[in-house]
Short mmCIF file of C-alpha atoms and ligand atoms in Angstrom, two decimals:
data_model
loop_
_atom_site.label_atom_id
_atom_site.label_comp_id
_atom_site.label_asym_id
_atom_site.label_seq_id
_atom_site.Cartn_x
_atom_site.Cartn_y
_atom_site.Cartn_z
CA MET X 928 23.79 4.74 21.05
CA GLU X 929 21.53 1.71 21.25
CA LYS X 930 17.98 2.28 20.13
CA VAL X 931 15.67 -0.37 21.51
CA PHE X 932 12.26 -0.85 19.90
CA PRO X 933 9.04 -1.68 21.78
CA LYS X 934 8.39 -5.25 22.87
CA ASN X 935 6.63 -7.44 20.27
CA PHE X 936 7.52 -4.95 17.52
CA TRP X 937 6.41 -6.14 14.08
CA TRP X 938 9.53 -6.56 11.98
CA GLY X 939 8.63 -7.58 8.52
CA ALA X 940 7.90 -6.82 4.92
CA ALA X 941 4.95 -6.34 2.59
CA THR X 942 3.93 -7.70 -0.76
CA SER X 943 0.62 -8.31 -2.52
CA GLY X 944 -1.15 -11.18 -4.27
CA PRO X 945 -1.11 -9.66 -7.77
CA GLN X 946 2.58 -8.76 -7.50
CA SER X 947 3.90 -12.06 -6.18
CA GLU X 948 1.62 -14.98 -7.06
CA GLY X 949 1.53 -15.00 -10.84
CA ARG X 950 -1.66 -15.66 -12.79
CA PHE X 951 -1.53 -19.46 -12.49
CA ASN X 952 -4.98 -21.04 -12.22
CA LYS X 953 -6.71 -17.72 -11.80
CA LYS X 954 -10.26 -17.64 -13.11
CA HIS X 955 -10.61 -13.87 -13.48
CA ALA X 956 -8.39 -11.08 -14.69
CA ASN X 957 -7.84 -8.03 -12.52
CA MET X 958 -7.36 -4.53 -13.94
CA PHE X 959 -3.64 -5.04 -14.44
CA ASP X 960 -3.93 -8.56 -15.91
CA TYR X 961 -6.34 -7.16 -18.47
CA TRP X 962 -4.31 -4.06 -19.21
CA TYR X 963 -1.25 -6.23 -19.88
CA ASP X 964 -3.33 -8.45 -22.19
CA ILE X 965 -4.42 -5.51 -24.31
CA GLU X 966 -1.34 -3.26 -24.09
CA PRO X 967 1.85 -5.14 -23.11
CA GLU X 968 4.00 -2.29 -24.40
CA ALA X 969 2.77 -0.14 -21.52
CA PHE X 970 4.83 -2.30 -19.13
CA TYR X 971 8.56 -2.00 -18.55
CA ASN X 972 10.35 -4.39 -20.93
CA GLN X 973 6.89 -5.79 -21.70
CA VAL X 974 7.04 -7.93 -18.56
CA GLY X 975 3.55 -8.64 -17.22
CA PRO X 976 2.03 -10.25 -14.11
CA ASP X 977 1.89 -13.79 -15.54
CA THR X 978 4.71 -15.22 -13.40
CA ALA X 979 5.41 -12.36 -10.98
CA SER X 980 7.69 -13.94 -8.34
CA ASN X 981 6.03 -17.34 -8.76
CA PHE X 982 4.64 -17.32 -5.20
CA TYR X 983 1.69 -19.46 -6.32
CA ASN X 984 4.12 -22.33 -6.95
CA SER X 985 6.99 -21.54 -4.60
CA PHE X 986 5.27 -20.10 -1.52
CA ARG X 987 6.71 -22.76 0.79
CA GLU X 988 10.30 -22.05 -0.25
CA ASP X 989 9.65 -18.29 -0.29
CA ILE X 990 8.21 -18.28 3.23
CA LYS X 991 11.19 -20.31 4.36
CA LEU X 992 13.49 -17.57 3.09
CA MET X 993 11.42 -14.94 4.90
CA LYS X 994 11.81 -17.01 8.04
CA GLU X 995 15.52 -17.32 7.43
CA ILE X 996 15.97 -13.55 7.57
CA GLY X 997 14.01 -13.41 10.81
CA LEU X 998 10.81 -11.63 9.74
CA ASN X 999 8.11 -11.99 12.38
CA SER X 1000 5.29 -10.53 10.26
CA VAL X 1001 4.41 -10.24 6.58
CA ARG X 1002 1.58 -8.49 4.74
CA THR X 1003 0.18 -9.86 1.53
CA SER X 1004 -3.27 -9.73 -0.07
CA ILE X 1005 -6.01 -12.07 -1.17
CA GLN X 1006 -6.85 -11.58 -4.82
CA TRP X 1007 -10.57 -11.10 -5.30
CA SER X 1008 -10.02 -12.34 -8.86
CA ARG X 1009 -8.58 -15.62 -7.51
CA LEU X 1010 -10.81 -16.39 -4.53
CA ILE X 1011 -14.20 -15.73 -6.08
CA GLU X 1012 -15.76 -17.91 -8.78
CA ASP X 1013 -18.87 -15.91 -9.65
CA LEU X 1014 -18.25 -12.22 -9.08
CA ASP X 1015 -21.95 -11.37 -8.90
CA THR X 1016 -22.91 -13.96 -6.33
CA ASN X 1017 -19.59 -14.35 -4.48
CA THR X 1018 -19.34 -18.10 -4.83
CA LEU X 1019 -15.92 -19.57 -4.13
CA ASN X 1020 -13.22 -20.80 -6.41
CA GLU X 1021 -12.01 -24.07 -4.95
CA ASP X 1022 -8.41 -23.74 -5.96
CA GLY X 1023 -8.33 -20.17 -4.65
CA VAL X 1024 -9.60 -21.34 -1.26
CA ARG X 1025 -7.07 -24.18 -1.17
CA PHE X 1026 -4.22 -21.85 -2.13
CA TYR X 1027 -4.89 -19.17 0.50
CA ASN X 1028 -5.50 -21.80 3.18
CA GLU X 1029 -2.15 -23.38 2.45
CA VAL X 1030 -0.37 -20.01 2.36
CA ILE X 1031 -1.83 -18.94 5.70
CA ASP X 1032 -1.00 -22.28 7.28
CA GLU X 1033 2.54 -22.09 5.99
CA PHE X 1034 3.06 -18.63 7.50
CA ILE X 1035 1.69 -19.85 10.82
CA LYS X 1036 3.86 -22.96 10.71
CA ASN X 1037 6.86 -20.66 10.35
CA ASP X 1038 5.69 -18.48 13.20
CA ILE X 1039 5.22 -15.44 10.97
CA ARG X 1040 2.24 -13.19 11.70
CA ILE X 1041 0.21 -12.84 8.52
CA VAL X 1042 -1.42 -9.47 7.93
CA MET X 1043 -4.04 -9.86 5.24
CA ASN X 1044 -5.08 -7.11 2.85
CA LEU X 1045 -8.24 -7.29 0.73
CA HIS X 1046 -7.50 -4.87 -2.08
CA HIS X 1047 -4.22 -3.89 -3.68
CA PHE X 1048 -5.12 -2.15 -7.00
CA ASP X 1049 -6.59 -5.46 -8.17
CA LEU X 1050 -10.29 -5.00 -8.83
CA PRO X 1051 -11.58 -7.80 -11.11
CA VAL X 1052 -11.80 -6.12 -14.52
CA GLU X 1053 -15.23 -7.61 -15.25
CA LEU X 1054 -16.63 -5.45 -12.48
CA TYR X 1055 -15.18 -2.40 -14.17
CA HIS X 1056 -16.59 -3.31 -17.56
CA LYS X 1057 -19.98 -4.30 -16.18
CA TYR X 1058 -20.56 -1.69 -13.49
CA GLY X 1059 -17.83 0.96 -13.73
CA GLY X 1060 -15.69 -0.54 -10.97
CA TRP X 1061 -15.14 1.69 -7.95
CA GLU X 1062 -17.34 4.36 -9.53
CA SER X 1063 -20.26 2.14 -8.60
CA LYS X 1064 -21.81 1.51 -5.20
CA LYS X 1065 -22.91 -1.92 -6.42
CA VAL X 1066 -19.22 -2.82 -6.61
CA VAL X 1067 -18.75 -1.49 -3.07
CA ASP X 1068 -21.34 -4.02 -1.89
CA LEU X 1069 -19.80 -6.84 -3.92
CA PHE X 1070 -16.48 -6.05 -2.23
CA VAL X 1071 -18.14 -6.34 1.17
CA GLY X 1072 -19.43 -9.78 0.08
CA PHE X 1073 -15.91 -10.82 -0.92
CA ALA X 1074 -14.53 -9.56 2.42
CA GLU X 1075 -17.20 -11.52 4.28
CA LYS X 1076 -16.07 -14.70 2.52
CA CYS X 1077 -12.47 -13.96 3.52
CA PHE X 1078 -13.43 -13.45 7.17
CA GLU X 1079 -15.48 -16.68 7.16
CA LEU X 1080 -12.78 -18.76 5.52
CA PHE X 1081 -9.62 -17.43 7.13
CA GLY X 1082 -10.78 -15.51 10.21
CA ASP X 1083 -9.91 -18.45 12.43
CA ARG X 1084 -6.20 -17.89 11.70
CA VAL X 1085 -5.70 -14.35 10.34
CA LYS X 1086 -5.84 -11.88 13.22
CA GLU X 1087 -5.09 -8.61 11.42
CA TRP X 1088 -6.94 -7.46 8.34
CA VAL X 1089 -6.50 -4.49 6.01
CA THR X 1090 -9.31 -3.09 3.86
CA HIS X 1091 -7.25 -1.37 1.13
CA ASN X 1092 -3.68 -0.63 0.17
CA GLU X 1093 -3.15 2.96 -0.98
CA PRO X 1094 -6.68 3.66 -2.22
CA MET X 1095 -5.51 7.14 -3.25
CA VAL X 1096 -3.38 5.53 -5.95
CA VAL X 1097 -6.52 4.09 -7.54
CA VAL X 1098 -8.01 7.59 -7.64
CA ASP X 1099 -4.85 9.23 -8.99
CA GLY X 1100 -3.73 6.45 -11.31
CA GLU X 1101 -7.03 5.48 -12.88
CA TYR X 1102 -8.92 8.78 -12.90
CA LEU X 1103 -6.46 11.70 -12.97
CA TYR X 1104 -2.86 11.10 -13.95
CA GLN X 1105 -3.28 8.11 -16.26
CA PHE X 1106 -0.73 5.69 -14.84
CA HIS X 1107 -3.23 2.87 -14.22
CA TYR X 1108 -5.83 1.43 -16.61
CA PRO X 1109 -8.36 2.79 -17.69
CA LYS X 1110 -6.23 5.97 -17.65
CA LEU X 1111 -9.10 8.43 -17.49
CA VAL X 1112 -8.93 12.13 -16.73
CA ASP X 1113 -12.16 12.83 -14.91
CA GLY X 1114 -12.27 14.87 -11.73
CA LYS X 1115 -15.88 14.09 -10.96
CA LYS X 1116 -15.35 10.34 -11.23
CA ALA X 1117 -12.10 10.64 -9.27
CA ALA X 1118 -13.94 12.25 -6.36
CA GLN X 1119 -16.73 9.65 -6.49
CA VAL X 1120 -14.20 6.81 -6.49
CA ALA X 1121 -12.42 8.35 -3.49
CA TYR X 1122 -15.73 8.52 -1.67
CA ASN X 1123 -16.73 4.98 -2.66
CA LEU X 1124 -13.39 3.54 -1.55
CA ASN X 1125 -13.84 5.21 1.84
CA LEU X 1126 -17.38 3.84 2.00
CA ALA X 1127 -16.16 0.36 1.03
CA SER X 1128 -13.62 0.39 3.85
CA ALA X 1129 -16.26 1.47 6.39
CA LYS X 1130 -18.78 -1.11 5.15
CA VAL X 1131 -16.20 -3.89 5.39
CA ILE X 1132 -15.45 -2.79 8.96
CA GLU X 1133 -19.19 -2.81 9.68
CA LYS X 1134 -19.35 -6.40 8.41
CA PHE X 1135 -16.28 -7.32 10.49
CA LYS X 1136 -18.08 -6.05 13.59
CA GLU X 1137 -21.33 -7.80 12.70
CA MET X 1138 -19.44 -11.06 12.42
CA GLY X 1139 -18.06 -10.67 15.94
CA MET X 1140 -14.43 -10.53 14.82
CA HIS X 1141 -13.46 -8.01 17.49
CA GLU X 1142 -14.77 -10.33 20.18
CA LYS X 1143 -12.20 -12.89 19.02
CA GLY X 1144 -9.48 -10.26 19.47
CA ASP X 1145 -9.06 -9.61 15.74
CA LYS X 1146 -8.30 -6.15 14.35
CA ILE X 1147 -8.98 -4.33 11.11
CA GLY X 1148 -7.17 -1.36 9.64
CA THR X 1149 -6.31 0.30 6.37
CA VAL X 1150 -3.06 1.16 4.61
CA LEU X 1151 -2.59 4.71 3.32
CA ASN X 1152 0.29 6.26 1.44
CA LEU X 1153 0.87 9.25 3.66
CA THR X 1154 3.22 11.54 1.91
CA PRO X 1155 3.72 14.52 4.19
CA THR X 1156 3.44 17.85 2.43
CA TYR X 1157 6.18 20.44 2.86
CA PRO X 1158 5.66 23.96 1.48
CA ALA X 1159 8.43 25.50 -0.64
CA SER X 1160 8.49 28.57 1.61
CA SER X 1161 6.56 30.14 4.43
CA SER X 1162 4.81 32.57 2.08
CA GLN X 1163 1.05 32.62 2.46
CA GLU X 1164 0.59 31.32 -1.09
CA ASP X 1165 2.88 28.33 -0.59
CA LEU X 1166 1.31 27.51 2.76
CA HIS X 1167 -2.14 27.62 1.18
CA ALA X 1168 -0.98 25.33 -1.63
CA ALA X 1169 0.45 22.90 0.93
CA GLU X 1170 -2.77 22.90 2.92
CA ILE X 1171 -4.84 21.88 -0.10
CA ALA X 1172 -2.30 19.28 -1.23
CA GLU X 1173 -2.47 17.78 2.25
CA LEU X 1174 -6.27 17.76 2.17
CA TRP X 1175 -6.47 16.00 -1.16
CA ASN X 1176 -3.55 13.58 -0.89
CA ASN X 1177 -3.74 12.58 2.76
CA LYS X 1178 -6.76 13.81 4.66
CA LEU X 1179 -9.27 12.60 2.07
CA PHE X 1180 -8.66 9.08 3.40
CA LEU X 1181 -7.07 9.68 6.77
CA GLU X 1182 -9.88 11.74 8.29
CA PRO X 1183 -12.76 9.36 7.46
CA ALA X 1184 -10.65 6.34 8.46
CA ILE X 1185 -9.84 7.74 11.91
CA HIS X 1186 -12.33 10.52 12.64
CA GLY X 1187 -15.25 9.14 10.67
CA HIS X 1188 -15.89 12.19 8.47
CA PHE X 1189 -14.47 14.01 5.45
CA PRO X 1190 -12.54 17.28 5.89
CA GLU X 1191 -15.03 20.14 5.62
CA LYS X 1192 -12.68 22.41 3.75
CA LEU X 1193 -12.06 19.82 1.05
CA VAL X 1194 -15.77 19.11 0.71
CA ALA X 1195 -16.34 22.87 0.26
CA ILE X 1196 -13.71 23.09 -2.50
CA LEU X 1197 -15.02 20.04 -4.36
CA THR X 1198 -18.56 21.37 -4.06
CA GLN X 1199 -17.60 24.79 -5.36
CA ASP X 1200 -15.73 23.15 -8.25
CA GLY X 1201 -18.73 20.96 -9.14
CA VAL X 1202 -16.95 17.63 -8.61
CA ILE X 1203 -18.36 16.61 -5.24
CA TRP X 1204 -19.45 13.00 -4.82
CA GLU X 1205 -22.95 11.63 -4.35
CA SER X 1206 -23.53 10.50 -0.81
CA THR X 1207 -26.47 9.63 1.42
CA ALA X 1208 -27.03 10.36 5.10
CA GLU X 1209 -27.11 6.62 5.78
CA GLU X 1210 -23.72 6.07 4.12
CA LEU X 1211 -22.17 8.98 6.02
CA GLN X 1212 -23.45 7.40 9.20
CA ILE X 1213 -21.76 4.10 8.30
CA ILE X 1214 -18.51 6.00 7.70
CA ALA X 1215 -18.90 7.80 11.04
CA GLU X 1216 -19.48 4.59 12.97
CA ASN X 1217 -16.93 2.29 11.40
CA THR X 1218 -13.44 3.64 11.83
CA ILE X 1219 -10.25 1.61 11.87
CA ASP X 1220 -8.52 -0.17 14.74
CA PHE X 1221 -5.01 0.51 13.43
CA LEU X 1222 -3.36 2.38 10.60
CA GLY X 1223 -0.71 1.23 8.14
CA VAL X 1224 1.42 4.01 6.68
CA ASN X 1225 3.31 3.57 3.44
CA PHE X 1226 6.05 6.14 3.22
CA TYR X 1227 8.58 6.53 0.43
CA HIS X 1228 9.24 10.22 -0.20
CA PRO X 1229 8.02 13.67 0.88
CA ASN X 1230 5.71 15.84 -1.19
CA ARG X 1231 7.10 19.35 -1.65
CA VAL X 1232 4.72 21.87 -3.11
CA LYS X 1233 4.51 25.51 -4.05
CA ALA X 1234 1.75 27.87 -5.14
CA PRO X 1235 0.58 26.94 -8.64
CA ASP X 1236 1.44 28.95 -11.73
CA ILE X 1237 -2.18 28.82 -12.88
CA ALA X 1238 -5.29 30.31 -11.30
CA PRO X 1239 -7.60 27.84 -9.50
CA ASN X 1240 -10.53 28.84 -11.74
CA SER X 1241 -8.62 27.89 -14.90
CA VAL X 1242 -10.72 26.28 -17.61
CA GLY X 1243 -10.16 22.63 -18.50
CA ASP X 1244 -10.17 19.23 -16.84
CA TRP X 1245 -10.53 19.44 -13.07
CA MET X 1246 -7.29 18.49 -11.38
CA PRO X 1247 -6.34 18.98 -7.72
CA THR X 1248 -3.07 20.38 -9.05
CA ARG X 1249 -4.86 23.59 -9.99
CA TYR X 1250 -4.26 24.37 -6.31
CA TYR X 1251 -0.60 23.35 -6.00
CA ASP X 1252 2.48 22.60 -8.06
CA HIS X 1253 5.21 20.14 -7.27
CA TYR X 1254 8.33 21.83 -6.02
CA GLU X 1255 11.80 20.49 -6.72
CA MET X 1256 13.84 21.63 -3.78
CA PRO X 1257 17.40 22.53 -4.76
CA GLY X 1258 19.95 20.36 -2.96
CA ARG X 1259 17.48 17.57 -2.23
CA ARG X 1260 18.88 14.10 -1.64
CA MET X 1261 17.64 11.73 -4.32
CA ASN X 1262 17.29 8.10 -5.20
CA ILE X 1263 18.00 8.97 -8.81
CA ASP X 1264 17.08 5.51 -10.13
CA LYS X 1265 13.52 5.84 -8.96
CA GLY X 1266 13.30 9.63 -9.10
CA TRP X 1267 12.21 9.98 -5.47
CA GLU X 1268 13.63 12.26 -2.80
CA ILE X 1269 15.09 10.58 0.28
CA TYR X 1270 13.95 12.34 3.45
CA PRO X 1271 13.91 10.02 6.49
CA LYS X 1272 12.86 12.74 8.93
CA ALA X 1273 9.39 12.58 7.40
CA VAL X 1274 8.79 9.35 9.32
CA TYR X 1275 9.21 11.30 12.54
CA ASP X 1276 6.85 14.00 11.26
CA ILE X 1277 4.28 11.31 10.43
CA ALA X 1278 4.68 9.77 13.89
CA LEU X 1279 4.03 13.08 15.64
CA ASN X 1280 1.17 14.00 13.31
CA ILE X 1281 -0.59 10.74 14.18
CA LYS X 1282 0.10 11.28 17.85
CA GLU X 1283 -1.16 14.84 17.92
CA ASN X 1284 -3.96 14.89 15.35
CA TYR X 1285 -5.14 11.31 14.91
CA LYS X 1286 -5.92 10.07 18.43
CA ASN X 1287 -2.45 8.54 18.73
CA ILE X 1288 -3.98 5.50 17.07
CA PRO X 1289 -1.84 2.33 16.97
CA TRP X 1290 0.01 2.38 13.65
CA PHE X 1291 2.89 0.79 11.82
CA VAL X 1292 5.07 1.59 8.84
CA SER X 1293 3.40 -0.76 6.41
CA GLU X 1294 5.76 0.05 3.51
CA ASN X 1295 9.01 1.90 3.20
CA GLY X 1296 11.79 1.07 0.83
CA MET X 1297 14.26 1.87 -1.83
CA GLY X 1298 13.74 0.84 -5.44
CA VAL X 1299 17.03 0.41 -7.27
CA SER X 1300 17.50 -0.62 -10.89
CA ARG X 1301 20.07 -3.09 -12.21
CA GLU X 1302 21.03 -4.32 -8.78
CA GLU X 1303 23.30 -6.95 -10.39
CA ARG X 1304 25.80 -4.07 -10.40
CA PHE X 1305 26.22 -4.68 -6.71
CA MET X 1306 26.55 -8.46 -6.82
CA ASN X 1307 29.72 -9.90 -5.28
CA SER X 1308 31.60 -12.99 -6.47
CA ASP X 1309 29.38 -15.21 -4.30
CA GLY X 1310 26.28 -13.92 -6.10
CA ILE X 1311 25.09 -11.83 -3.11
CA ILE X 1312 23.81 -8.31 -3.78
CA GLU X 1313 25.63 -5.94 -1.46
CA ASP X 1314 22.90 -3.37 -0.99
CA ASP X 1315 24.55 -1.14 1.59
CA TYR X 1316 22.51 1.80 0.25
CA ARG X 1317 19.34 -0.05 1.34
CA ILE X 1318 20.76 -0.79 4.78
CA ASP X 1319 21.59 2.91 5.22
CA PHE X 1320 18.15 3.91 3.97
CA ILE X 1321 16.35 1.58 6.39
CA ARG X 1322 18.62 2.49 9.29
CA GLU X 1323 18.02 6.21 8.86
CA HIS X 1324 14.26 5.76 8.67
CA LEU X 1325 14.32 3.54 11.74
CA GLU X 1326 16.31 6.10 13.68
CA TRP X 1327 13.71 8.77 13.04
CA LEU X 1328 10.92 6.33 13.75
CA HIS X 1329 12.53 5.42 17.04
CA ARG X 1330 12.66 9.08 18.00
CA GLY X 1331 8.93 9.42 17.23
CA ILE X 1332 8.20 6.38 19.41
CA GLU X 1333 10.30 7.79 22.23
CA GLU X 1334 8.21 10.94 22.04
CA GLY X 1335 5.07 8.91 22.54
CA SER X 1336 3.83 7.94 19.07
CA ASN X 1337 2.04 4.61 19.20
CA CYS X 1338 3.95 2.79 16.45
CA PHE X 1339 4.10 -1.00 16.70
CA GLY X 1340 6.02 -2.09 13.62
CA TYR X 1341 8.09 -1.55 10.51
CA HIS X 1342 7.62 -3.37 7.20
CA LEU X 1343 9.87 -2.95 4.24
CA TRP X 1344 8.57 -3.10 0.71
CA THR X 1345 9.21 -6.00 -0.01
CA PRO X 1346 10.40 -9.43 1.23
CA ILE X 1347 11.34 -10.83 -2.20
CA ASP X 1348 11.79 -8.65 -5.31
CA CYS X 1349 8.38 -8.67 -6.92
CA TRP X 1350 6.54 -7.45 -10.00
CA SER X 1351 5.53 -3.83 -9.78
CA TRP X 1352 2.73 -2.72 -12.10
CA GLY X 1353 3.88 -0.61 -15.03
CA ASN X 1354 7.44 -0.65 -13.71
CA ALA X 1355 7.40 -4.47 -13.76
CA TYR X 1356 10.85 -5.51 -12.50
CA ARG X 1357 12.66 -2.22 -13.13
CA ASN X 1358 13.06 -1.21 -9.49
CA ARG X 1359 14.11 -3.85 -6.97
CA TYR X 1360 13.09 -3.39 -3.36
CA GLY X 1361 13.50 -6.75 -1.61
CA PHE X 1362 15.59 -8.18 1.20
CA ILE X 1363 15.81 -11.17 -1.15
CA SER X 1364 16.62 -10.94 -4.85
CA ASN X 1365 14.78 -12.78 -7.57
CA ASN X 1366 16.30 -13.80 -10.86
CA ILE X 1367 13.20 -13.48 -13.02
CA HIS X 1368 14.55 -15.84 -15.66
CA THR X 1369 15.34 -18.73 -13.34
CA GLN X 1370 13.21 -17.75 -10.30
CA ILE X 1371 16.27 -18.38 -8.13
CA LYS X 1372 15.97 -16.32 -4.96
CA THR X 1373 18.99 -15.17 -2.97
CA ILE X 1374 19.20 -13.28 0.30
CA LYS X 1375 20.80 -9.84 -0.10
CA LYS X 1376 23.19 -8.27 2.39
CA SER X 1377 20.26 -6.23 3.77
CA GLY X 1378 18.42 -9.50 4.52
CA ARG X 1379 21.30 -10.67 6.72
CA TRP X 1380 21.50 -7.24 8.33
CA ILE X 1381 17.79 -7.03 9.20
CA LYS X 1382 17.97 -10.46 10.81
CA GLU X 1383 20.43 -9.10 13.38
CA VAL X 1384 18.31 -6.01 14.01
CA ILE X 1385 15.27 -8.21 14.57
CA GLU X 1386 17.10 -10.60 16.89
CA LYS X 1387 18.28 -7.72 19.05
CA ASN X 1388 15.08 -5.70 18.60
CA SER X 1389 17.39 -2.72 18.47
CA LEU X 1390 19.57 -0.57 16.27
CA TYR X 1391 23.03 0.63 16.97
CA SER X 1392 23.86 4.00 15.52
C1 BG6 O 2691 3.88 1.15 -3.41
C2 BG6 O 2691 2.82 0.11 -3.74
O1 BG6 O 2691 3.31 2.40 -3.49
O2 BG6 O 2691 4.99 1.21 -4.25
C3 BG6 O 2691 3.44 -1.17 -4.27
O3 BG6 O 2691 1.99 -0.20 -2.64
C4 BG6 O 2691 4.51 -0.85 -5.30
O4 BG6 O 2691 2.41 -1.97 -4.80
C5 BG6 O 2691 5.59 0.00 -4.65
O5 BG6 O 2691 5.06 -1.99 -5.89
C6 BG6 O 2691 6.81 0.29 -5.54
O6 BG6 O 2691 6.48 0.83 -6.77
P1 BG6 O 2691 7.47 0.90 -8.03
O7 BG6 O 2691 6.65 1.38 -9.15
O8 BG6 O 2691 8.60 1.82 -7.69
O9 BG6 O 2691 8.03 -0.45 -8.27
#
């Protein structure tokens, strides 16, 4: 049966500055640039961000390929560490300004809507060393200054802005589970960083309003990795575990972004555990008054949880996982390469959750995708990767998304991670996600079978199942 998507649906893909551009001509190092400089062995095959997918040099050809597969919208990010010359006074780096101007113009020339993000795990490392990074409210204000420069410089052409990508990953990766530099385990700092990132988003939105961007018809949102929580059983203990996992992993950012306040129950738990953040009445007011215009949802896999084996008052480092354990559901369908469960119905659950509990705010799938290793395995004699598994994955997610839209959820787009295979943090180039492959030795880029397939879907604005 034909499944037609809403008019003007955003069909596209997402990437980020630090994962595509390469470090060419960059004045400052971000957290990952620095981490690679001091510990290259922490990165898969010791491949760092130096070249990434060479977007800094090949953006015109790359955008042409994106056009060729029919994308009508693309998200990327402006690197703070590239645009700004003096991080304390927010003066501009000339080459950074030139580069982003040319990139934006090139997207527009190709009739591709450019959705611009301001922060994708790429805090300039100097601001961490000098002030403690996102632990510090001074850095929050410097970020607002950087955002202001972006709005001034590019606001005449960029119509949709995003404050952060997956801020929860900064909290988890840097302050709890040690998968991002500085790899701390510190519950109190983790909570403060979560608060400060929420505050930063609200303060940037406040600035956006002050600058009259809404009057020009521009919009600002945020991108959250919403991983729906599913309890292992309907026992009271598992349901309780799922409730707290949901509070920490999703509602900690979702509620302030849309409702303008933090979930009371979570605040009570963090207070009781002695890890609550420092806040002021004035800041909470800013958060209350500056909510988002639209939401981006990154969805890859569900989060299944069960009651924890340990008691919540256990002694040791504070971790949210004292309230829930991960649950490996027998019989789950897996992407074994990446180690993630495949569960497309979650997209429908997200759609209805937003409709019912989050004001039915306009939203889009800002990332979804399937990371597969050694994709050369699937290359045919013409050098094309036949990624039928990716086509199936996207199709199934789109089918569930379509059902959510039919039931009234206000979803306006779908972006795959990612247009062109790009560099991915510690995993470097291990997992490939793109519609377009990238030979990292030659930088030759080739459209995959999924790239040809999505073009047809976009042209018809519909799926046939
Ligand atoms: C998303 C991030 O969560 O996952 C991207 O926003 C990242 O930046 C993507 O690249 C895939 O991650 P990985 O580690 O599987 O390559």
